[in-house]
């Protein structure tokens, strides 16, 4: 029972960290608990994906696909508090407007949104809308599984940055505080990957492996870019990787469904 209780605390911690979904009980907090919650990052993505898919399904029944996608995107922002989108805009502003590690990190910690961040998030949302719209024109039901899978695997891929790259900013001021530079063992990584396999089971199409590969390639490139300019990643970088990998998975799905 103690093991189950501990795992529930770890999941609830990840849920509170990445979403605004209320947890109906008080949970303890410590750096160790925060660190061990890493294994459930992708599981939170699975839950967020299910919520998004549900909103899209109901909205298309009441209205049409276009309005449904917009309402789904609004619901996603409300559920997560725009946590990852904020990281993406900060990444755009800092790397777009800064030169050198110190300047980039200074801009990244600034709460104001600049031109690069504004332009970046508009283009990102446009890509999300039009890619989901293109995927959903043939069958709304089919795109629901893609949305669930995209949210799950993008958070899993983003979490792997903790294992493959070095944390570079001050840990006391980071959004990813205690979990930034303390990767767990391989078993914890497997727990996260199980959620990806579960999401794949909702839409069993072997071609989606290529879309997954494209999303992971995006993470590899962004990791290289971050390492080149600041020596590693920050909490904002993790959010940016999640957003980019989600969109890349949509685009990759379009490619493989069209050509394979």
Tab-separated table of C-alpha atoms in Angstrom:
chain	number	residue	atom	x	y	z
A	1	UNK	CA	0.000	0.000	0.000
A	2	UNK	CA	2.840	2.395	0.772
A	3	UNK	CA	4.306	1.893	-2.698
A	4	UNK	CA	0.952	2.611	-4.340
A	5	UNK	CA	0.498	5.690	-2.161
A	6	UNK	CA	3.954	6.979	-3.088
A	7	UNK	CA	3.330	6.462	-6.812
A	8	UNK	CA	0.015	8.287	-6.499
A	9	UNK	CA	1.814	11.195	-4.851
A	10	UNK	CA	4.375	11.274	-7.681
A	11	UNK	CA	1.630	11.324	-10.315
A	12	UNK	CA	-0.347	14.002	-8.459
A	13	UNK	CA	2.830	16.106	-8.219
A	14	UNK	CA	3.382	15.864	-11.977
A	15	UNK	CA	-0.285	16.694	-12.551
A	16	UNK	CA	-0.093	19.798	-10.361
A	17	UNK	CA	3.188	20.870	-11.949
A	18	UNK	CA	2.020	20.648	-15.575
A	19	UNK	CA	-1.702	21.381	-15.353
A	20	UNK	CA	-4.307	23.323	-13.419
A	21	UNK	CA	-6.373	20.225	-12.760
A	22	UNK	CA	-7.183	20.263	-9.022
A	23	UNK	CA	-5.936	17.382	-6.904
A	24	UNK	CA	-8.616	16.478	-4.314
A	25	UNK	CA	-6.176	15.799	-1.491
A	26	UNK	CA	-3.135	17.372	0.110
A	27	UNK	CA	0.187	15.986	-1.005
A	28	UNK	CA	3.613	16.420	0.585
A	29	UNK	CA	6.288	18.319	-1.283
A	30	UNK	CA	10.024	17.831	-1.485
A	31	UNK	CA	12.747	17.975	-4.074
A	32	UNK	CA	12.906	14.183	-4.104
A	33	UNK	CA	9.170	13.854	-4.762
A	34	UNK	CA	9.369	16.446	-7.518
A	35	UNK	CA	12.249	14.606	-9.108
A	36	UNK	CA	10.515	11.209	-8.960
A	37	UNK	CA	7.411	12.670	-10.604
A	38	UNK	CA	9.384	12.705	-13.893
A	39	UNK	CA	8.189	9.191	-14.713
A	40	UNK	CA	4.628	10.488	-15.022
A	41	UNK	CA	5.246	13.481	-17.314
A	42	UNK	CA	4.066	11.539	-20.366
A	43	UNK	CA	1.110	10.140	-18.419
A	44	UNK	CA	-0.005	13.703	-17.736
A	45	UNK	CA	0.323	14.284	-21.487
A	46	UNK	CA	-1.940	11.281	-22.074
A	47	UNK	CA	-4.560	12.794	-19.777
A	48	UNK	CA	-4.285	16.226	-21.416
A	49	UNK	CA	-4.570	14.556	-24.829
A	50	UNK	CA	-7.735	12.730	-23.762
A	51	UNK	CA	-9.260	16.011	-22.585
A	52	UNK	CA	-8.324	17.715	-25.854
A	53	UNK	CA	-9.735	14.867	-27.918
A	54	UNK	CA	-12.962	14.926	-25.906
A	55	UNK	CA	-13.417	18.659	-26.411
A	56	UNK	CA	-12.780	18.332	-30.155
A	57	UNK	CA	-15.213	15.435	-30.512
A	58	UNK	CA	-18.048	17.198	-28.674
A	59	UNK	CA	-17.368	20.522	-30.387
A	60	UNK	CA	-17.533	19.012	-33.868
A	61	UNK	CA	-20.881	17.446	-32.988
A	62	UNK	CA	-22.246	20.846	-31.944
A	63	UNK	CA	-20.499	23.079	-34.485
A	64	UNK	CA	-17.928	22.117	-37.133
A	65	UNK	CA	-14.306	21.008	-37.373
A	66	UNK	CA	-12.829	24.519	-37.530
A	67	UNK	CA	-14.617	25.773	-34.418
A	68	UNK	CA	-13.921	22.470	-32.711
A	69	UNK	CA	-10.165	22.852	-33.209
A	70	UNK	CA	-10.191	26.412	-31.852
A	71	UNK	CA	-12.213	25.350	-28.800
A	72	UNK	CA	-9.850	22.428	-28.284
A	73	UNK	CA	-6.835	24.743	-28.365
A	74	UNK	CA	-8.528	27.057	-25.856
A	75	UNK	CA	-9.275	24.091	-23.588
A	76	UNK	CA	-5.655	22.954	-23.821
A	77	UNK	CA	-4.384	26.360	-22.741
A	78	UNK	CA	-6.870	26.479	-19.851
A	79	UNK	CA	-6.024	22.961	-18.664
A	80	UNK	CA	-2.245	23.477	-18.746
A	81	UNK	CA	-2.122	27.177	-17.928
A	82	UNK	CA	-0.183	27.651	-21.192
A	83	UNK	CA	2.799	26.179	-19.346
A	84	UNK	CA	4.610	24.844	-22.404
A	85	UNK	CA	3.474	27.664	-24.682
A	86	UNK	CA	5.049	30.122	-22.262
A	87	UNK	CA	8.318	28.218	-22.486
A	88	UNK	CA	8.140	28.314	-26.278
A	89	UNK	CA	7.617	32.100	-26.385
A	90	UNK	CA	10.462	32.648	-23.913
A	91	UNK	CA	12.706	30.446	-26.042
A	92	UNK	CA	11.834	32.423	-29.179
A	93	UNK	CA	12.505	35.756	-27.481
A	94	UNK	CA	15.768	34.702	-25.853
A	95	UNK	CA	17.391	32.942	-28.795
A	96	UNK	CA	15.943	35.407	-31.291
A	97	UNK	CA	16.915	38.564	-29.444
A	98	UNK	CA	19.964	37.483	-27.456
A	99	UNK	CA	23.570	36.833	-28.405
A	100	UNK	CA	25.773	34.838	-26.090
A	101	UNK	CA	24.822	32.602	-23.184
A	102	UNK	CA	24.489	35.344	-20.549
A	103	UNK	CA	22.251	37.555	-22.698
A	104	UNK	CA	20.087	34.631	-23.812
A	105	UNK	CA	19.491	33.458	-20.240
A	106	UNK	CA	18.768	37.018	-19.086
A	107	UNK	CA	16.079	37.479	-21.730
A	108	UNK	CA	14.681	34.027	-20.986
A	109	UNK	CA	14.039	34.985	-17.355
A	110	UNK	CA	12.189	38.163	-18.402
A	111	UNK	CA	8.426	37.639	-18.005
A	112	UNK	CA	7.607	40.058	-20.826
A	113	UNK	CA	6.832	38.725	-24.291
A	114	UNK	CA	8.682	40.338	-27.191
A	115	UNK	CA	8.311	40.369	-30.950
A	116	UNK	CA	10.057	37.027	-31.502
A	117	UNK	CA	7.864	35.298	-28.943
A	118	UNK	CA	4.668	36.827	-30.335
A	119	UNK	CA	5.512	35.923	-33.918
A	120	UNK	CA	6.652	32.454	-32.898
A	121	UNK	CA	3.515	31.523	-30.938
A	122	UNK	CA	1.220	32.827	-33.711
A	123	UNK	CA	3.015	30.685	-36.283
A	124	UNK	CA	3.015	27.697	-33.933
A	125	UNK	CA	-0.739	27.937	-33.325
A	126	UNK	CA	-1.327	28.374	-37.062
A	127	UNK	CA	0.635	25.191	-37.769
A	128	UNK	CA	-1.318	23.323	-35.095
A	129	UNK	CA	-4.658	24.480	-36.430
A	130	UNK	CA	-4.028	23.766	-40.092
A	131	UNK	CA	-2.273	20.434	-39.540
A	132	UNK	CA	-5.046	19.129	-37.272
A	133	UNK	CA	-7.626	20.485	-39.708
A	134	UNK	CA	-5.971	18.664	-42.605
A	135	UNK	CA	-5.802	15.421	-40.607
A	136	UNK	CA	-9.409	15.696	-39.488
A	137	UNK	CA	-11.061	16.466	-42.819
A	138	UNK	CA	-11.346	12.801	-43.779
A	139	UNK	CA	-12.342	11.459	-40.368
A	140	UNK	CA	-12.651	13.363	-37.120
A	141	UNK	CA	-12.616	10.080	-35.198
A	142	UNK	CA	-9.218	9.159	-36.643
A	143	UNK	CA	-7.602	12.450	-35.668
A	144	UNK	CA	-8.703	12.045	-32.035
A	145	UNK	CA	-6.157	9.274	-31.511
A	146	UNK	CA	-3.475	11.375	-33.206
A	147	UNK	CA	-4.118	14.235	-30.775
A	148	UNK	CA	-3.880	11.937	-27.751
A	149	UNK	CA	-0.683	10.390	-29.078
A	150	UNK	CA	0.864	13.761	-29.947
A	151	UNK	CA	0.351	15.144	-26.436
A	152	UNK	CA	1.708	11.966	-24.861
A	153	UNK	CA	4.818	11.397	-26.932
A	154	UNK	CA	5.772	15.094	-27.104
A	155	UNK	CA	5.921	15.235	-23.304
A	156	UNK	CA	7.850	11.974	-23.206
A	157	UNK	CA	10.353	13.273	-25.759
A	158	UNK	CA	10.698	16.572	-23.921
A	159	UNK	CA	11.378	14.678	-20.690
A	160	UNK	CA	14.237	12.759	-22.288
A	161	UNK	CA	16.177	16.030	-22.456
A	162	UNK	CA	16.824	15.560	-18.747
A	163	UNK	CA	18.642	12.317	-19.583
A	164	UNK	CA	20.550	13.457	-22.659
A	165	UNK	CA	21.529	17.075	-21.945
A	166	UNK	CA	22.911	19.213	-19.141
A	167	UNK	CA	20.891	21.718	-17.147
A	168	UNK	CA	22.472	25.146	-17.413
A	169	UNK	CA	20.584	27.843	-15.508
A	170	UNK	CA	20.239	28.668	-11.837
A	171	UNK	CA	18.173	25.871	-10.317
A	172	UNK	CA	16.524	28.136	-7.739
A	173	UNK	CA	14.896	30.342	-10.383
A	174	UNK	CA	13.968	27.691	-12.912
A	175	UNK	CA	10.473	26.475	-13.723
A	176	UNK	CA	11.763	22.926	-13.575
A	177	UNK	CA	13.535	23.437	-10.231
A	178	UNK	CA	14.368	20.178	-8.412
A	179	UNK	CA	14.013	17.850	-11.385
A	180	UNK	CA	16.225	19.718	-13.793
A	181	UNK	CA	19.496	17.845	-13.493
A	182	UNK	CA	18.507	14.646	-11.664
A	183	UNK	CA	17.477	12.035	-14.244
A	184	UNK	CA	15.945	8.847	-12.881
A	185	UNK	CA	16.939	5.291	-13.757
A	186	UNK	CA	15.956	3.400	-16.876
A	187	UNK	CA	12.928	1.803	-15.212
A	188	UNK	CA	11.406	5.238	-14.611
A	189	UNK	CA	11.987	6.098	-18.265
A	190	UNK	CA	10.206	2.869	-19.203
A	191	UNK	CA	7.203	3.858	-17.079
A	192	UNK	CA	6.890	7.013	-19.156
A	193	UNK	CA	7.292	5.134	-22.430
A	194	UNK	CA	4.485	2.745	-21.488
A	195	UNK	CA	2.068	5.672	-21.737
A	196	UNK	CA	3.304	6.270	-25.298
A	197	UNK	CA	2.683	2.612	-26.166
A	198	UNK	CA	-0.791	2.868	-24.658
A	199	UNK	CA	-1.532	5.933	-26.777
A	200	UNK	CA	-0.229	4.109	-29.867
A	201	UNK	CA	-2.708	1.315	-29.108
A	202	UNK	CA	-5.565	3.786	-29.592
A	203	UNK	CA	-4.592	4.204	-33.245
A	204	UNK	CA	-2.533	1.162	-34.286
A	205	UNK	CA	-0.857	2.363	-37.465
A	206	UNK	CA	2.766	1.310	-37.963
A	207	UNK	CA	3.366	4.318	-40.219
A	208	UNK	CA	3.155	6.586	-37.193
A	209	UNK	CA	6.564	5.293	-36.132
A	210	UNK	CA	8.012	7.562	-38.830
A	211	UNK	CA	6.057	10.525	-37.452
A	212	UNK	CA	7.455	9.696	-34.006
A	213	UNK	CA	10.954	9.610	-35.514
A	214	UNK	CA	10.440	13.045	-37.069
A	215	UNK	CA	9.338	14.461	-33.719
A	216	UNK	CA	12.352	12.947	-31.971
A	217	UNK	CA	14.636	14.297	-34.689
A	218	UNK	CA	13.258	17.731	-33.834
A	219	UNK	CA	14.274	17.172	-30.227
A	220	UNK	CA	17.769	16.109	-31.292
A	221	UNK	CA	18.213	19.252	-33.384
A	222	UNK	CA	16.864	21.553	-30.663
A	223	UNK	CA	19.084	19.860	-28.102
A	224	UNK	CA	22.100	20.442	-30.350
A	225	UNK	CA	21.078	24.069	-30.868
A	226	UNK	CA	20.604	24.706	-27.149
A	227	UNK	CA	23.927	23.065	-26.328
A	228	UNK	CA	25.713	25.131	-28.961
A	229	UNK	CA	24.405	28.465	-27.679
A	230	UNK	CA	23.934	28.017	-23.903
A	231	UNK	CA	25.596	24.695	-23.130
A	232	UNK	CA	22.430	22.728	-22.351
A	233	UNK	CA	18.742	23.249	-21.612
A	234	UNK	CA	16.508	25.263	-19.300
A	235	UNK	CA	12.911	24.776	-18.158
A	236	UNK	CA	11.739	27.002	-21.001
A	237	UNK	CA	13.665	24.845	-23.449
A	238	UNK	CA	11.759	21.780	-22.246
A	239	UNK	CA	8.456	23.541	-22.895
A	240	UNK	CA	9.608	24.585	-26.347
A	241	UNK	CA	10.670	21.037	-27.205
A	242	UNK	CA	7.229	19.732	-26.195
A	243	UNK	CA	5.431	22.248	-28.389
A	244	UNK	CA	7.660	21.725	-31.413
A	245	UNK	CA	7.572	17.928	-31.137
A	246	UNK	CA	3.784	17.969	-30.900
A	247	UNK	CA	3.522	19.954	-34.133
A	248	UNK	CA	6.194	17.843	-35.836
A	249	UNK	CA	4.192	14.727	-35.033
A	250	UNK	CA	1.106	16.229	-36.694
A	251	UNK	CA	3.159	17.154	-39.751
A	252	UNK	CA	4.862	13.768	-39.809
A	253	UNK	CA	1.483	12.043	-39.691
A	254	UNK	CA	0.353	14.090	-42.678
A	255	UNK	CA	3.451	13.043	-44.612
A	256	UNK	CA	3.192	9.321	-43.910
A	257	UNK	CA	-0.572	9.179	-44.533
A	258	UNK	CA	-0.033	10.921	-47.854
A	259	UNK	CA	2.993	9.056	-49.178
A	260	UNK	CA	3.138	5.666	-47.422
